[in-house]
Short mmCIF file of C-alpha atoms and ligand atoms in Angstrom, two decimals:
data_model
loop_
_atom_site.label_atom_id
_atom_site.label_comp_id
_atom_site.label_asym_id
_atom_site.label_seq_id
_atom_site.Cartn_x
_atom_site.Cartn_y
_atom_site.Cartn_z
CA MET A 1 0.07 -0.11 0.34
CA ALA A 2 1.32 3.56 -1.02
CA LEU A 3 1.96 5.42 2.29
CA ARG A 4 -0.37 8.58 2.03
CA LYS A 5 1.48 12.00 2.69
CA LYS A 6 0.52 13.73 6.03
CA THR A 7 -1.89 16.48 5.49
CA LEU A 8 -1.93 19.51 8.01
CA VAL A 9 -4.34 21.92 9.37
CA VAL A 10 -2.28 25.07 8.72
CA GLY A 11 -3.15 28.32 10.09
CA LEU A 12 -2.52 31.43 8.21
CA THR A 13 -1.47 34.98 10.01
CA TYR A 14 -1.30 37.94 7.65
CA ASP A 15 -2.10 41.80 7.78
CA LEU A 16 -4.17 43.02 4.61
CA LYS A 17 -3.18 46.45 3.17
CA GLU A 18 -6.97 47.17 3.26
CA GLU A 19 -7.40 46.43 6.74
CA TYR A 20 -4.78 49.03 7.78
CA ASN A 21 -6.31 51.78 10.15
CA PHE A 22 -4.41 54.97 8.98
CA LYS A 23 -3.73 57.10 11.89
CA LYS A 24 -3.58 60.87 12.20
CA ASP A 25 -0.17 62.17 10.83
CA ASP A 26 0.34 58.45 9.45
CA PRO A 27 2.80 58.85 6.24
CA PRO A 28 1.10 57.56 2.83
CA ASP A 29 3.40 54.39 2.92
CA ALA A 30 2.28 53.42 6.62
CA ASN A 31 0.61 50.08 5.04
CA ALA A 32 3.49 49.41 2.68
CA GLU A 33 4.70 46.11 4.11
CA PHE A 34 1.19 44.66 4.63
CA ASP A 35 0.05 42.11 1.98
CA HIS A 36 -2.60 42.42 -0.96
CA ARG A 37 -5.38 39.88 -0.49
CA ASP A 38 -4.19 38.00 -3.56
CA THR A 39 -0.75 36.95 -1.96
CA VAL A 40 -2.76 35.83 1.24
CA GLU A 41 -5.24 33.58 -1.28
CA SER A 42 -2.47 32.48 -3.42
CA ILE A 43 -0.77 31.10 -0.52
CA LYS A 44 -3.81 29.57 0.75
CA ALA A 45 -4.15 27.66 -2.69
CA CYS A 46 -0.57 26.64 -2.89
CA LEU A 47 -0.96 25.12 0.64
CA GLU A 48 -4.38 23.24 -0.26
CA SER A 49 -2.65 22.14 -3.28
CA ALA A 50 -0.88 19.47 -1.06
CA GLY A 51 -4.18 18.63 0.51
CA HIS A 52 -3.72 20.86 3.66
CA ARG A 53 -6.36 22.60 5.21
CA VAL A 54 -5.88 26.23 5.72
CA VAL A 55 -7.35 28.50 8.71
CA LYS A 56 -6.89 31.72 8.01
CA ILE A 57 -6.66 33.90 10.95
CA GLY A 58 -5.44 37.00 9.74
CA SER A 59 -3.53 39.80 11.89
CA VAL A 60 -2.32 39.43 15.79
CA ARG A 61 -5.51 40.96 17.35
CA ASN A 62 -7.57 37.95 15.41
CA LEU A 63 -5.04 35.53 16.77
CA ILE A 64 -5.37 36.64 20.30
CA LYS A 65 -9.07 36.44 19.94
CA ARG A 66 -9.08 33.16 18.78
CA LEU A 67 -6.09 31.61 20.56
CA ASN A 68 -8.01 29.35 23.17
CA SER A 69 -10.10 27.69 20.61
CA LEU A 70 -7.88 27.13 17.73
CA SER A 71 -7.16 23.88 16.56
CA VAL A 72 -3.80 23.88 13.96
CA ASP A 73 -1.14 22.03 13.40
CA ILE A 74 1.19 24.60 12.44
CA VAL A 75 0.80 28.49 11.31
CA PHE A 76 2.29 29.83 8.11
CA ASN A 77 3.18 33.15 9.20
CA ILE A 78 3.50 36.40 6.99
CA ALA A 79 1.90 39.02 9.33
CA GLU A 80 3.91 42.09 9.61
CA GLY A 81 2.51 43.08 12.87
CA ALA A 82 0.96 46.38 14.50
CA CYS A 83 3.44 48.70 15.75
CA GLY A 84 6.94 49.47 16.92
CA ARG A 85 10.21 47.92 15.99
CA ASN A 86 8.80 44.73 17.62
CA ARG A 87 5.83 44.31 15.28
CA GLU A 88 7.06 41.50 12.98
CA SER A 89 7.69 39.50 16.49
CA GLU A 90 4.13 39.90 17.83
CA VAL A 91 2.60 37.11 16.20
CA PRO A 92 5.62 34.58 16.49
CA VAL A 93 6.17 35.44 20.59
CA ILE A 94 2.11 34.68 20.64
CA LEU A 95 2.24 31.36 18.97
CA GLU A 96 5.49 30.44 20.90
CA MET A 97 3.72 31.05 24.37
CA ALA A 98 0.67 28.88 23.05
CA GLY A 99 2.96 26.02 22.07
CA ILE A 100 1.82 26.25 18.43
CA PRO A 101 4.30 25.66 15.68
CA PHE A 102 5.05 28.03 13.10
CA VAL A 103 6.81 28.53 10.11
CA GLY A 104 9.47 31.36 9.85
CA SER A 105 11.73 32.93 12.18
CA ASP A 106 11.36 33.44 15.87
CA GLY A 107 10.45 36.95 17.70
CA LEU A 108 14.21 37.67 18.39
CA THR A 109 15.37 37.31 14.87
CA LEU A 110 12.40 39.47 13.63
CA ALA A 111 12.92 41.86 15.92
CA ILE A 112 16.74 42.49 15.67
CA THR A 113 16.49 42.33 11.76
CA LEU A 114 13.91 44.72 11.79
CA ASP A 115 16.00 47.32 13.66
CA LYS A 116 18.48 47.67 10.94
CA VAL A 117 20.97 49.40 13.42
CA ILE A 118 20.90 46.40 15.93
CA SER A 119 21.41 44.16 12.95
CA LYS A 120 24.50 46.20 11.65
CA LYS A 121 26.19 45.84 15.01
CA ILE A 122 25.89 41.82 14.62
CA PHE A 123 27.11 41.90 11.13
CA ILE A 124 30.24 44.05 12.35
CA SER A 125 30.97 41.56 14.87
CA GLU A 126 30.46 38.75 12.54
CA ASN A 127 32.85 40.27 9.87
CA ILE A 128 29.79 40.53 7.73
CA PRO A 129 30.61 43.67 5.05
CA ASN A 130 27.80 46.24 5.28
CA PRO A 131 28.09 50.10 4.42
CA ALA A 132 29.49 52.13 7.18
CA TYR A 133 26.75 54.28 9.01
CA PHE A 134 25.62 56.45 11.96
CA GLU A 135 22.61 57.38 13.54
CA ILE A 136 20.76 60.91 13.63
CA SER A 137 18.10 61.16 16.71
CA ASP A 138 15.79 64.13 17.14
CA SER A 139 18.21 66.27 18.49
CA PHE A 140 20.34 66.97 15.20
CA SER A 141 23.90 66.18 15.98
CA LEU A 142 26.80 64.87 14.24
CA ASN A 143 28.50 63.89 17.51
CA GLY A 144 31.94 64.76 15.78
CA ILE A 145 31.41 62.54 12.93
CA LYS A 146 32.66 64.30 9.49
CA PRO A 147 30.42 62.67 6.74
CA HIS A 148 31.67 61.21 3.83
CA PHE A 149 29.23 62.03 0.83
CA PRO A 150 27.20 60.86 -0.86
CA LEU A 151 24.85 59.20 1.97
CA ILE A 152 21.67 57.65 2.07
CA VAL A 153 19.13 58.39 5.07
CA LYS A 154 16.70 56.09 5.82
CA PRO A 155 14.33 55.33 8.75
CA ARG A 156 16.11 52.88 11.25
CA PHE A 157 12.94 50.44 11.59
CA GLU A 158 10.73 50.19 8.54
CA GLY A 159 10.89 47.96 5.43
CA SER A 160 9.28 47.78 2.01
CA SER A 161 11.37 50.81 0.98
CA LYS A 162 9.06 53.20 3.58
CA GLY A 163 10.96 56.43 3.67
CA LEU A 164 12.90 56.32 0.66
CA ASN A 165 12.61 58.78 -1.96
CA GLU A 166 14.59 60.67 -4.39
CA LYS A 167 16.00 63.18 -1.68
CA SER A 168 17.08 60.07 0.42
CA VAL A 169 20.62 60.14 -1.33
CA VAL A 170 22.13 63.22 -0.02
CA ARG A 171 25.26 65.17 -1.24
CA ASP A 172 25.81 67.89 1.66
CA LEU A 173 25.11 68.58 5.13
CA LYS A 174 22.14 70.92 4.56
CA SER A 175 20.45 67.97 2.56
CA LEU A 176 21.41 65.65 5.16
CA LYS A 177 19.89 67.44 7.95
CA ARG A 178 16.68 68.18 6.29
CA GLN A 179 16.05 64.39 5.36
CA ALA A 180 16.99 62.81 9.18
CA MET A 181 14.82 65.76 10.39
CA TRP A 182 11.89 64.53 7.88
CA ILE A 183 12.46 60.85 9.17
CA ASN A 184 12.52 61.95 12.89
CA ARG A 185 9.55 63.79 12.49
CA VAL A 186 7.16 61.66 9.98
CA TYR A 187 8.38 58.28 11.23
CA ARG A 188 9.16 58.95 14.52
CA GLN A 189 12.35 57.14 14.69
CA SER A 190 16.04 57.91 14.18
CA ALA A 191 17.68 57.84 10.86
CA LEU A 192 19.70 55.45 9.55
CA VAL A 193 22.72 57.23 7.51
CA GLU A 194 24.78 54.93 5.34
CA ARG A 195 27.38 55.47 3.03
CA PHE A 196 25.61 55.44 -0.67
CA ILE A 197 27.12 52.23 -2.16
CA GLU A 198 27.03 53.07 -6.13
CA GLY A 199 26.82 50.14 -8.55
CA SER A 200 24.70 47.21 -8.42
CA GLU A 201 22.45 45.12 -6.65
CA PHE A 202 21.49 41.51 -5.54
CA THR A 203 18.95 39.44 -3.32
CA VAL A 204 19.75 36.07 -2.26
CA ALA A 205 16.93 33.89 -0.78
CA VAL A 206 18.25 31.38 1.64
CA ILE A 207 16.06 28.21 2.75
CA GLY A 208 16.71 25.74 5.66
CA ASN A 209 17.94 25.14 9.02
CA GLU A 210 20.94 23.02 9.80
CA ASN A 211 22.23 23.28 6.60
CA PRO A 212 20.96 26.31 4.86
CA GLN A 213 21.04 26.53 1.07
CA ALA A 214 21.06 29.80 -0.90
CA LEU A 215 19.01 29.91 -4.05
CA PRO A 216 19.97 31.19 -7.37
CA VAL A 217 21.01 34.89 -6.78
CA VAL A 218 18.50 37.50 -8.37
CA GLN A 219 19.68 40.81 -9.55
CA ILE A 220 17.88 43.91 -9.40
CA ARG A 221 17.38 45.86 -12.42
CA ILE A 222 15.65 49.51 -12.47
CA ASP A 223 14.93 51.42 -15.76
CA ARG A 224 16.55 48.12 -17.41
CA LYS A 225 19.78 48.80 -15.95
CA THR A 226 21.87 46.49 -13.98
CA SER A 227 24.75 48.62 -13.47
CA MET A 228 22.70 50.97 -11.54
CA GLY A 229 25.34 53.46 -10.72
CA ALA A 230 23.31 55.95 -8.28
CA LEU A 231 20.00 54.69 -8.99
CA PHE A 232 18.44 52.59 -5.99
CA TYR A 233 14.89 51.49 -4.94
CA THR A 234 12.24 54.10 -3.60
CA PHE A 235 9.03 53.60 -2.13
CA SER A 236 7.40 54.94 -5.66
CA ARG A 237 9.52 52.54 -8.02
CA ILE A 238 8.53 49.44 -6.04
CA HIS A 239 5.08 50.43 -7.34
CA SER A 240 6.01 51.09 -10.85
CA ASN A 241 7.35 48.98 -13.39
CA SER A 242 10.69 50.43 -13.42
CA LEU A 243 12.00 47.82 -11.15
CA ASP A 244 12.24 44.08 -12.32
CA TYR A 245 14.44 41.07 -11.03
CA ILE A 246 16.63 38.94 -13.13
CA CYS A 247 17.25 35.38 -12.52
CA PRO A 248 20.08 34.00 -12.79
CA ALA A 249 21.97 36.85 -12.16
CA GLN A 250 24.52 38.01 -15.09
CA ILE A 251 27.65 37.37 -13.00
CA THR A 252 30.18 34.85 -12.89
CA LYS A 253 29.78 31.59 -10.99
CA ARG A 254 32.50 32.59 -8.49
CA PHE A 255 31.10 36.16 -7.75
CA GLU A 256 27.72 34.26 -7.34
CA ASP A 257 29.28 31.83 -4.94
CA LYS A 258 30.68 34.72 -2.78
CA LEU A 259 27.43 36.44 -2.75
CA LYS A 260 25.78 33.02 -1.48
CA GLU A 261 28.33 32.60 1.10
CA ILE A 262 27.87 35.98 2.39
CA ALA A 263 23.80 35.46 2.25
CA ILE A 264 24.43 32.30 4.41
CA ARG A 265 26.97 33.63 6.91
CA THR A 266 24.28 36.84 7.62
CA TYR A 267 21.34 34.27 7.80
CA ARG A 268 23.17 32.35 10.49
CA ALA A 269 24.77 35.41 12.22
CA VAL A 270 20.87 36.33 13.22
CA GLU A 271 19.62 32.88 13.41
CA CYS A 272 17.22 32.69 10.71
CA ARG A 273 15.13 29.93 10.42
CA ASP A 274 13.58 28.17 7.50
CA PHE A 275 13.72 31.06 4.85
CA GLY A 276 14.78 34.23 4.34
CA ARG A 277 16.26 37.04 2.03
CA ILE A 278 19.63 39.09 1.88
CA ASP A 279 19.78 42.11 -0.20
CA ILE A 280 23.28 43.28 -0.80
CA ARG A 281 24.50 46.07 -2.76
CA VAL A 282 27.78 46.11 -4.84
CA ASP A 283 30.19 48.79 -5.44
CA LYS A 284 32.39 49.45 -8.88
CA ASP A 285 35.04 47.41 -7.49
CA ASN A 286 33.07 44.41 -6.85
CA ASN A 287 32.93 44.65 -3.12
CA PRO A 288 29.71 43.42 -1.60
CA TYR A 289 27.78 45.31 1.31
CA VAL A 290 24.75 43.44 3.21
CA LEU A 291 22.00 46.00 3.36
CA GLU A 292 19.77 43.77 5.51
CA ILE A 293 18.21 40.54 5.86
CA ASN A 294 14.45 39.84 5.75
CA PRO A 295 13.27 37.20 7.62
CA LEU A 296 10.06 37.46 6.64
CA PRO A 297 10.49 38.48 2.79
CA SER A 298 7.70 38.81 0.60
CA LEU A 299 5.93 35.95 -0.95
CA SER A 300 3.76 37.91 -3.50
CA ARG A 301 3.86 36.36 -6.84
CA GLU A 302 5.24 39.73 -8.01
CA ASP A 303 8.32 39.12 -5.89
CA VAL A 304 11.62 37.28 -6.25
CA PHE A 305 10.47 33.91 -5.11
CA MET A 306 8.67 33.66 -8.36
CA PRO A 307 11.56 34.18 -10.94
CA ILE A 308 13.68 31.77 -8.64
CA ALA A 309 11.27 29.21 -8.90
CA LYS A 310 10.89 29.45 -12.74
CA TYR A 311 14.70 29.33 -13.07
CA LEU A 312 14.59 26.24 -11.07
CA GLY A 313 11.84 24.83 -12.91
CA ILE A 314 9.55 24.20 -10.02
CA SER A 315 6.17 25.81 -9.63
CA PHE A 316 5.48 28.56 -7.07
CA GLU A 317 3.24 26.13 -5.12
CA GLU A 318 6.26 24.12 -4.95
CA MET A 319 8.20 26.57 -3.82
CA ILE A 320 5.88 27.69 -0.83
CA LEU A 321 5.70 23.92 0.05
CA LYS A 322 9.54 23.82 0.15
CA ILE A 323 9.34 26.66 2.73
CA LEU A 324 6.79 25.13 4.81
CA LYS A 325 8.61 21.51 4.94
CA GLN A 326 11.44 23.29 6.27
CA ALA A 327 9.26 23.91 9.50
CA VAL A 328 7.65 20.78 9.45
CA ASP A 329 10.93 18.84 9.65
CA ARG A 330 12.44 21.44 12.24
CA TYR A 331 9.54 20.53 14.72
CA GLY A 332 9.15 16.95 13.36
CA LEU A 333 5.54 16.86 12.78
N1 ATP B 1 23.84 52.18 1.80
C1 ATP B 1 23.01 52.01 0.41
N2 ATP B 1 23.72 52.03 -0.80
C2 ATP B 1 23.13 52.27 -1.80
N3 ATP B 1 21.66 51.84 -2.02
C3 ATP B 1 20.96 51.33 -0.76
C4 ATP B 1 21.78 51.63 0.58
N4 ATP B 1 20.59 51.02 1.58
C5 ATP B 1 19.64 51.16 0.55
N5 ATP B 1 19.84 51.30 -0.59
C6 ATP B 1 18.63 51.29 -1.47
O1 ATP B 1 17.23 51.64 -0.89
C7 ATP B 1 16.78 50.22 -1.09
C8 ATP B 1 15.69 49.80 0.28
O2 ATP B 1 17.05 49.69 1.33
P1 ATP B 1 16.60 48.67 2.25
O3 ATP B 1 16.96 47.07 1.76
O4 ATP B 1 17.74 49.15 3.58
O5 ATP B 1 15.28 49.02 3.11
P2 ATP B 1 14.04 48.07 3.19
O6 ATP B 1 12.82 48.90 3.36
O7 ATP B 1 13.87 47.47 4.35
O8 ATP B 1 13.89 47.28 1.85
P3 ATP B 1 12.76 46.24 1.48
O9 ATP B 1 11.95 46.96 0.40
O10 ATP B 1 13.72 45.36 0.77
O11 ATP B 1 11.96 45.91 2.47
C9 ATP B 1 17.86 48.92 -1.29
O12 ATP B 1 17.17 48.28 -1.89
C10 ATP B 1 18.79 49.90 -2.22
O13 ATP B 1 18.31 50.07 -3.51
MG1 MG B 2 15.42 45.73 1.47
#
């Protein structure tokens, strides 16, 4: 008799763009990290394609309401959370407390990586190359630092290119001050100021736990250019069609291996689980710099996991099930 594959009841936690309640003084990109309904339905369909039953839970508030009566084997979590720099940890920490297995990194990793300053301190201690930086909080002071321009000014704990626009790259003190104060005021957090890396950009997805594997490297193209020089991702670019993903990246095998090695070291340094995505910028002399690691990368069909699946010759369903499998194996379900 053929062995039947075990099917599971999989809870799905997520935040929908349309359910975000804009608060007074919120910037227009306040709900940028949240998912479109299509993404949630697509993940649900992928899980169901393998016979799993999916229970849609939604946001952290819904999870709390349903926690005592929830009967699931595992939760597939893509929730971005409600507020503050610990927001991505809200769902994982509650699931951990309730003893419910979940896909993806735990609360500690999610909080550390959302806060780019804390993650940079870890990168530095682990010899992971990253752009030189300093921080500016509400009382503007350079504390004796002599800035080397060009610099990029970004919010300390936001994703989805929130707070990034054409004015984010600054070339003089006056613009630096103006942009940092804008981040302080509008995003209510300190500004992370980094050396602006001119060159090209890549993103590397990693899957696994004990022996994490880097998937084929994806190269970012802006306005059809891969040598982007001073071009970079902005919030409005993500929402236009000026940005696209090339997989496989047009680079030598040797350089691809180097990027993969850095990605895996970054993944391990912050103890990422099951899957993640590392963004890397490369300067004109081919020196790579890790910009950030996303342990909760977008699983939208428009995002990077789709071109990677295509290149690997697997379906998007298989890609999502591969991610689920990492967690299932980790918990021994
Ligand atoms: N130091 C830098 N040098 C050059 N470009 C940068 C630098 N930091 C950020 N960028 C550009 O801004 C984009 C967004 O930056 P970053 O990845 O730090 O923020 P994010 O909002 O967390 O990103 P995501 O959109 O991936 O969630 C990068 O993909 C890159 O194009
Ligand atoms: Mg990024």
